[in-house]
Tab-separated table of C-alpha atoms in Angstrom:
chain	number	residue	atom	x	y	z
N	220	MET	CA	0.151	52.720	-19.133
N	221	THR	CA	3.418	53.546	-17.674
N	222	ALA	CA	5.899	56.018	-19.280
N	223	HIS	CA	9.681	55.596	-18.205
N	224	SER	CA	11.660	57.965	-20.608
N	225	VAL	CA	11.919	60.407	-23.307
N	226	GLN	CA	14.745	59.989	-25.863
N	227	ARG	CA	15.431	63.045	-27.697
N	228	TYR	CA	17.971	63.340	-30.820
N	229	GLY	CA	20.493	64.808	-29.082
N	230	GLY	CA	20.823	61.723	-27.049
N	231	GLU	CA	19.596	62.520	-23.677
N	232	THR	CA	17.383	60.518	-21.644
N	233	ARG	CA	14.952	61.750	-19.033
N	234	SER	CA	13.808	59.009	-16.545
N	235	ILE	CA	10.797	59.497	-14.984
N	236	ASP	CA	7.671	57.769	-13.126
N	237	HIS	CA	4.397	58.989	-14.618
N	238	HIS	CA	1.967	57.705	-17.241
N	239	LEU	CA	2.565	59.988	-20.285
N	240	VAL	CA	5.702	62.132	-20.769
N	241	GLY	CA	6.228	65.224	-22.764
N	242	GLY	CA	9.179	67.289	-23.948
N	243	CYS	CA	9.954	70.000	-25.743
N	244	ALA	CA	13.308	70.284	-27.673
N	245	GLU	CA	14.857	72.614	-30.429
N	246	HIS	CA	17.422	70.992	-33.245
N	247	PRO	CA	19.148	72.796	-35.740
N	248	ALA	CA	18.825	72.047	-39.486
N	249	THR	CA	20.351	68.486	-39.771
N	250	ASP	CA	20.016	64.790	-41.008
N	251	TRP	CA	19.950	62.101	-38.252
N	252	ASP	CA	21.033	58.404	-38.760
N	253	TRP	CA	18.599	55.730	-38.693
N	254	CYS	CA	16.882	54.444	-35.670
N	255	VAL	CA	14.341	52.696	-34.302
N	256	GLN	CA	12.287	54.154	-31.206
N	257	GLN	CA	11.317	51.411	-28.347
N	258	ARG	CA	8.346	53.164	-27.249
N	259	PRO	CA	5.661	54.880	-29.393
N	260	ARG	CA	5.314	58.515	-29.796
N	261	ILE	CA	3.238	61.574	-30.761
N	262	GLN	CA	5.340	64.461	-31.990
N	263	LEU	CA	3.840	67.634	-33.080
N	264	VAL	CA	6.186	70.126	-35.068
N	265	ALA	CA	5.724	73.478	-33.350
N	266	ARG	CA	8.309	75.462	-35.280
N	267	GLY	CA	9.740	74.161	-38.837
N	268	SER	CA	8.912	70.944	-40.509
N	269	MET	CA	10.660	67.499	-40.798
N	270	ARG	CA	10.928	64.829	-43.141
N	271	ILE	CA	10.358	61.160	-41.666
N	272	ILE	CA	12.379	59.030	-44.399
N	273	ALA	CA	11.271	55.308	-44.353
N	274	ASP	CA	12.216	52.365	-46.517
N	275	GLU	CA	9.122	52.692	-48.464
N	276	GLN	CA	7.753	56.197	-47.926
N	277	ILE	CA	8.862	59.631	-46.862
N	278	HIS	CA	6.345	61.652	-44.811
N	279	VAL	CA	6.450	65.402	-44.134
N	280	VAL	CA	5.213	66.663	-41.150
N	281	PRO	CA	4.601	70.660	-41.542
N	282	ALA	CA	3.989	73.134	-38.751
N	283	GLY	CA	1.309	73.084	-36.616
N	284	GLN	CA	0.471	68.989	-37.551
N	285	ALA	CA	1.413	66.056	-35.703
N	286	VAL	CA	2.927	62.274	-36.491
N	287	TRP	CA	2.280	58.948	-34.738
N	288	ILE	CA	5.742	56.787	-34.488
N	289	PRO	CA	4.904	53.350	-33.518
N	290	ALA	CA	7.210	51.209	-31.204
N	291	GLY	CA	9.803	49.437	-33.782
N	292	PHE	CA	9.346	51.653	-36.709
N	293	ARG	CA	12.735	52.096	-38.672
N	294	TYR	CA	13.246	55.661	-39.668
N	295	ARG	CA	15.536	58.809	-40.071
N	296	VAL	CA	14.902	62.504	-39.873
N	297	SER	CA	15.670	65.204	-42.135
N	298	THR	CA	14.980	68.913	-41.622
N	299	ALA	CA	16.074	71.692	-43.729
N	300	HIS	CA	15.851	74.396	-41.254
N	301	SER	CA	15.435	74.655	-37.643
N	302	LEU	CA	13.027	72.752	-35.621
N	303	ARG	CA	10.906	72.754	-32.401
N	304	LEU	CA	9.323	69.275	-31.485
N	305	TRP	CA	6.935	68.685	-28.869
N	306	THR	CA	6.951	64.741	-28.054
N	307	VAL	CA	4.285	63.143	-26.235
N	308	GLU	CA	5.556	59.711	-25.192
N	309	PHE	CA	4.101	56.349	-24.268
N	310	SER	CA	5.245	53.073	-22.703
N	311	ASP	CA	3.548	49.608	-22.241
N	312	SER	CA	1.556	50.461	-25.049
N	313	HIS	CA	0.639	47.861	-27.492
N	314	ASP	CA	-0.717	50.168	-30.250
N	315	ASP	CA	1.055	48.984	-33.642
N	316	HIS	CA	-1.184	51.871	-35.461
N	317	PRO	CA	1.225	52.270	-38.588
N	318	VAL	CA	2.801	55.633	-38.916
N	319	THR	CA	0.661	58.374	-39.778
N	320	VAL	CA	0.746	62.056	-40.251
N	321	PHE	CA	-2.391	63.783	-39.037
N	322	ARG	CA	-4.063	67.268	-38.622
N	323	ALA	CA	-3.543	67.964	-34.829
N	324	PRO	CA	-6.701	69.669	-33.540
N	325	PRO	CA	-6.870	72.354	-30.906
N	326	LEU	CA	-7.546	69.896	-27.968
N	327	MET	CA	-4.262	67.882	-28.825
N	328	ARG	CA	-2.290	70.660	-29.213
N	329	GLU	CA	-3.606	72.012	-25.623
N	330	MET	CA	-2.836	68.443	-24.101
N	331	ALA	CA	0.476	67.889	-25.614
N	332	ARG	CA	1.727	71.469	-24.693
N	333	THR	CA	0.622	70.641	-21.360
N	334	SER	CA	2.454	67.624	-21.305
N	335	CYS	CA	5.454	69.269	-22.338
N	336	THR	CA	4.761	72.134	-19.780
N	337	TRP	CA	4.815	69.273	-17.079
N	338	HIS	CA	8.012	67.309	-18.382
N	339	SER	CA	8.543	64.949	-15.936
N	340	THR	CA	7.237	66.813	-12.871
N	341	PRO	CA	3.505	67.650	-13.111
N	342	PRO	CA	2.283	70.146	-10.531
N	343	GLU	CA	1.129	68.792	-7.177
N	344	GLY	CA	-2.355	67.449	-7.379
N	345	ALA	CA	-2.412	67.583	-11.482
N	346	PRO	CA	-4.799	64.616	-12.376
N	347	VAL	CA	-2.071	62.859	-14.179
N	348	GLU	CA	-4.024	59.635	-14.179
N	349	ALA	CA	-7.275	61.230	-15.929
N	350	PHE	CA	-5.142	63.324	-18.302
N	351	SER	CA	-3.200	60.149	-19.722
N	352	ALA	CA	-6.117	58.163	-19.846
N	353	ALA	CA	-8.148	61.258	-22.122
N	354	PHE	CA	-5.111	61.484	-24.178
N	355	VAL	CA	-4.805	58.012	-24.988
N	356	GLY	CA	-8.739	57.420	-25.285
N	357	MET	CA	-8.601	60.691	-28.071
N	358	LEU	CA	-5.878	59.484	-30.073
N	359	PRO	CA	-7.449	57.029	-32.318
N	360	ILE	CA	-9.833	59.411	-32.971
N	361	TRP	CA	-7.191	62.295	-33.822
N	362	ARG	CA	-5.118	59.990	-35.925
N	363	GLN	CA	-8.224	59.386	-38.002
N	364	ASN	CA	-7.960	62.868	-39.663
N	365	VAL	CA	-4.789	61.617	-41.793
N	366	LEU	CA	-2.678	64.470	-43.708
N	367	PRO	CA	-1.919	63.185	-47.311
N	368	THR	CA	1.596	64.296	-46.604
N	369	ASN	CA	3.578	61.005	-47.774
N	370	ILE	CA	4.820	60.179	-51.291
N	371	PRO	CA	6.349	56.690	-52.003
N	372	THR	CA	9.820	55.950	-52.731
N	373	ALA	CA	11.274	53.686	-55.338
N	374	GLN	CA	12.657	50.053	-55.168
N	375	SER	CA	14.463	50.006	-58.230
N	376	ARG	CA	17.992	51.509	-58.780
N	377	GLN	CA	16.682	53.273	-62.114
N	378	LEU	CA	13.569	54.747	-60.487
N	379	ARG	CA	15.314	55.842	-57.479
N	380	ARG	CA	17.852	57.990	-59.798
N	381	ALA	CA	14.820	59.341	-61.675
N	382	LEU	CA	12.888	60.497	-58.552
N	383	ALA	CA	15.548	62.067	-56.727
N	384	HIS	CA	16.481	63.928	-60.010
N	385	LEU	CA	13.013	65.203	-59.909
N	386	LEU	CA	13.086	66.023	-56.206
N	387	SER	CA	16.157	67.879	-56.182
N	388	ARG	CA	14.531	70.330	-59.147
N	389	LEU	CA	10.837	70.529	-58.112
N	390	GLY	CA	11.101	74.636	-58.922
N	391	ARG	CA	11.925	73.507	-62.446
N	392	PRO	CA	9.936	72.746	-65.570
N	393	VAL	CA	10.708	69.039	-65.180
N	394	GLY	CA	8.850	66.067	-66.337
N	395	LEU	CA	8.824	62.291	-67.711
N	396	ALA	CA	11.917	62.955	-70.392
N	397	ASP	CA	13.808	64.324	-67.648
N	398	ALA	CA	13.297	61.530	-65.141
N	399	ALA	CA	13.855	58.856	-67.988
N	400	LEU	CA	17.418	60.546	-68.784
N	401	ALA	CA	18.184	60.430	-65.431
N	402	GLY	CA	17.028	56.954	-64.779
N	403	ALA	CA	18.948	56.012	-67.919
N	404	VAL	CA	15.551	53.969	-69.203
N	405	SER	CA	13.017	54.746	-71.544
N	406	GLU	CA	9.744	56.737	-71.064
N	407	ARG	CA	7.846	53.668	-71.473
N	408	THR	CA	10.078	51.571	-68.890
N	409	LEU	CA	9.961	54.682	-66.589
N	410	GLN	CA	6.026	54.984	-66.658
N	411	ARG	CA	5.569	51.074	-66.070
N	412	ARG	CA	7.727	51.286	-63.235
N	413	CYS	CA	5.989	53.824	-61.856
N	414	ARG	CA	2.871	52.224	-61.924
N	415	THR	CA	4.207	49.186	-60.267
N	416	GLU	CA	6.849	50.601	-57.766
N	417	LEU	CA	4.741	53.596	-56.737
N	418	GLU	CA	0.958	52.664	-57.878
N	419	MET	CA	0.432	56.137	-59.208
N	420	SER	CA	1.638	57.970	-62.640
N	421	LEU	CA	4.732	59.888	-62.713
N	422	SER	CA	2.806	63.173	-63.016
N	423	THR	CA	0.751	62.472	-60.044
N	424	TRP	CA	3.764	61.657	-57.913
N	425	LEU	CA	5.758	64.680	-59.173
N	426	THR	CA	2.570	66.873	-58.379
N	427	ARG	CA	1.927	65.384	-54.890
N	428	ALA	CA	6.037	65.930	-54.482
N	429	ARG	CA	5.680	69.480	-55.283
N	430	VAL	CA	2.929	70.498	-53.190
N	431	ILE	CA	4.408	68.507	-50.173
N	432	HIS	CA	7.537	70.575	-50.513
N	433	SER	CA	5.355	73.823	-50.370
N	434	LEU	CA	4.277	72.529	-47.115
N	435	GLU	CA	7.904	72.582	-45.889
N	436	LEU	CA	8.521	76.252	-47.406
N	437	LEU	CA	5.221	77.657	-45.790
N	438	SER	CA	6.314	75.931	-42.497
N	439	THR	CA	9.858	77.653	-42.615
N	440	PRO	CA	10.600	80.014	-39.765
N	441	ASP	CA	10.288	83.620	-40.172
N	442	THR	CA	9.625	83.638	-43.905
N	443	ASP	CA	7.935	86.282	-45.286
N	444	ARG	CA	7.435	84.720	-48.833
N	445	SER	CA	4.476	85.354	-50.536
N	446	VAL	CA	2.520	82.258	-51.824
N	447	ALA	CA	3.198	83.383	-55.424
N	448	ALA	CA	6.821	82.998	-54.512
N	449	ILE	CA	6.344	79.850	-53.125
N	450	ALA	CA	4.376	78.624	-56.030
N	451	ARG	CA	7.502	79.403	-58.380
N	452	SER	CA	9.806	77.608	-56.223
N	453	CYS	CA	7.699	74.459	-56.618
N	454	GLY	CA	7.470	74.971	-60.116
N	455	TYR	CA	4.324	76.676	-60.532
N	456	ASN	CA	4.355	79.726	-62.939
N	457	SER	CA	0.772	80.487	-61.924
N	458	PRO	CA	-0.273	80.982	-58.588
N	459	ALA	CA	-3.860	79.969	-59.310
N	460	ALA	CA	-2.422	76.723	-60.617
N	461	PHE	CA	-0.923	76.352	-57.597
N	462	THR	CA	-3.411	76.913	-55.216
N	463	ARG	CA	-5.696	74.806	-57.146
N	464	ALA	CA	-3.285	71.735	-56.842
N	465	PHE	CA	-2.841	72.403	-52.991
N	466	SER	CA	-6.482	72.558	-52.475
N	467	GLN	CA	-7.176	69.220	-54.275
N	468	LEU	CA	-5.065	67.515	-51.949
N	469	LEU	CA	-5.413	69.323	-48.557
N	470	GLU	CA	-8.697	70.818	-49.043
N	471	THR	CA	-7.643	74.424	-47.928
N	472	THR	CA	-5.697	77.293	-49.635
N	473	PRO	CA	-2.030	77.745	-49.202
N	474	SER	CA	-2.700	81.200	-46.678
N	475	ALA	CA	-5.500	79.370	-44.815
N	476	TRP	CA	-2.871	76.679	-43.975
N	477	ARG	CA	-0.243	79.094	-43.206
N	478	ASN	CA	-2.228	81.056	-40.751
N	479	SER	CA	-3.516	78.054	-38.664
N	480	ALA	CA	-0.118	76.209	-38.374
N	481	THR	CA	1.238	78.942	-35.626
N	482	LEU	CA	1.421	77.270	-32.320
N	483	PRO	CA	2.781	79.163	-29.084
N	484	ASP	CA	6.292	78.834	-27.956
N	485	LEU	CA	7.133	76.856	-25.184
N	486	PRO	CA	10.734	77.114	-23.029
N	487	VAL	CA	12.865	74.680	-23.763
N	488	PRO	CA	14.602	73.244	-20.709
N	489	SER	CA	18.419	73.492	-20.474
N	490	ARG	CA	20.205	70.064	-20.567
N	491	ARG	CA	21.967	68.850	-17.594
């Protein structure tokens, strides 16, 4: 496996000759245009969170976690706050595993951090071949620890309107009647389309969307908002109900999640 470049969202390309290439970059809150990457990559969110928006799914990558993006995958990225990314890019790789958000274990975090520290010039004598082989060999194991931080998107115009209405009001007591009104369909029709297009009920989709949104709030840089405040921002009047829904999806509590998401800072190289 030989790596040739790291392409950042800002448009910069760095040419190199090593097997596996890391790069660290900071981005302001923004929405990027649709893109298709030519080479597969791992991106680890060191600060903030990002939404990867594709035709059929929205994938949220919270702070401290990683996403595998295969070559040829069409998507766009949206961030509500500043974002720091550690990117490890591969080439000459035929790994067509689908896009996957997964828990970044400590070993992967350290190896990604090392790749980003090296950039295109590892120190003399660094075991680049062995390091790259170890990273590639461990990747399928790391990806097995999938995070269920994706929600399906609608295909019909009416359901897209209904879901967009709910996503913009996750902190309010919205539900089936509000969504049906926004989609200009009956409640029965909306329920049927949810089962057909989303393969889940609207209530299940809404609960999942609220918990995933809470991950974005927990990942907000320099925030000191309490779990109770975040619960209210996601439509929960009871912190206990929020913690219960969070734990059912992610098998941990909001407080424990926040404590485990902190990553060390890396210097971001100046662009030439």
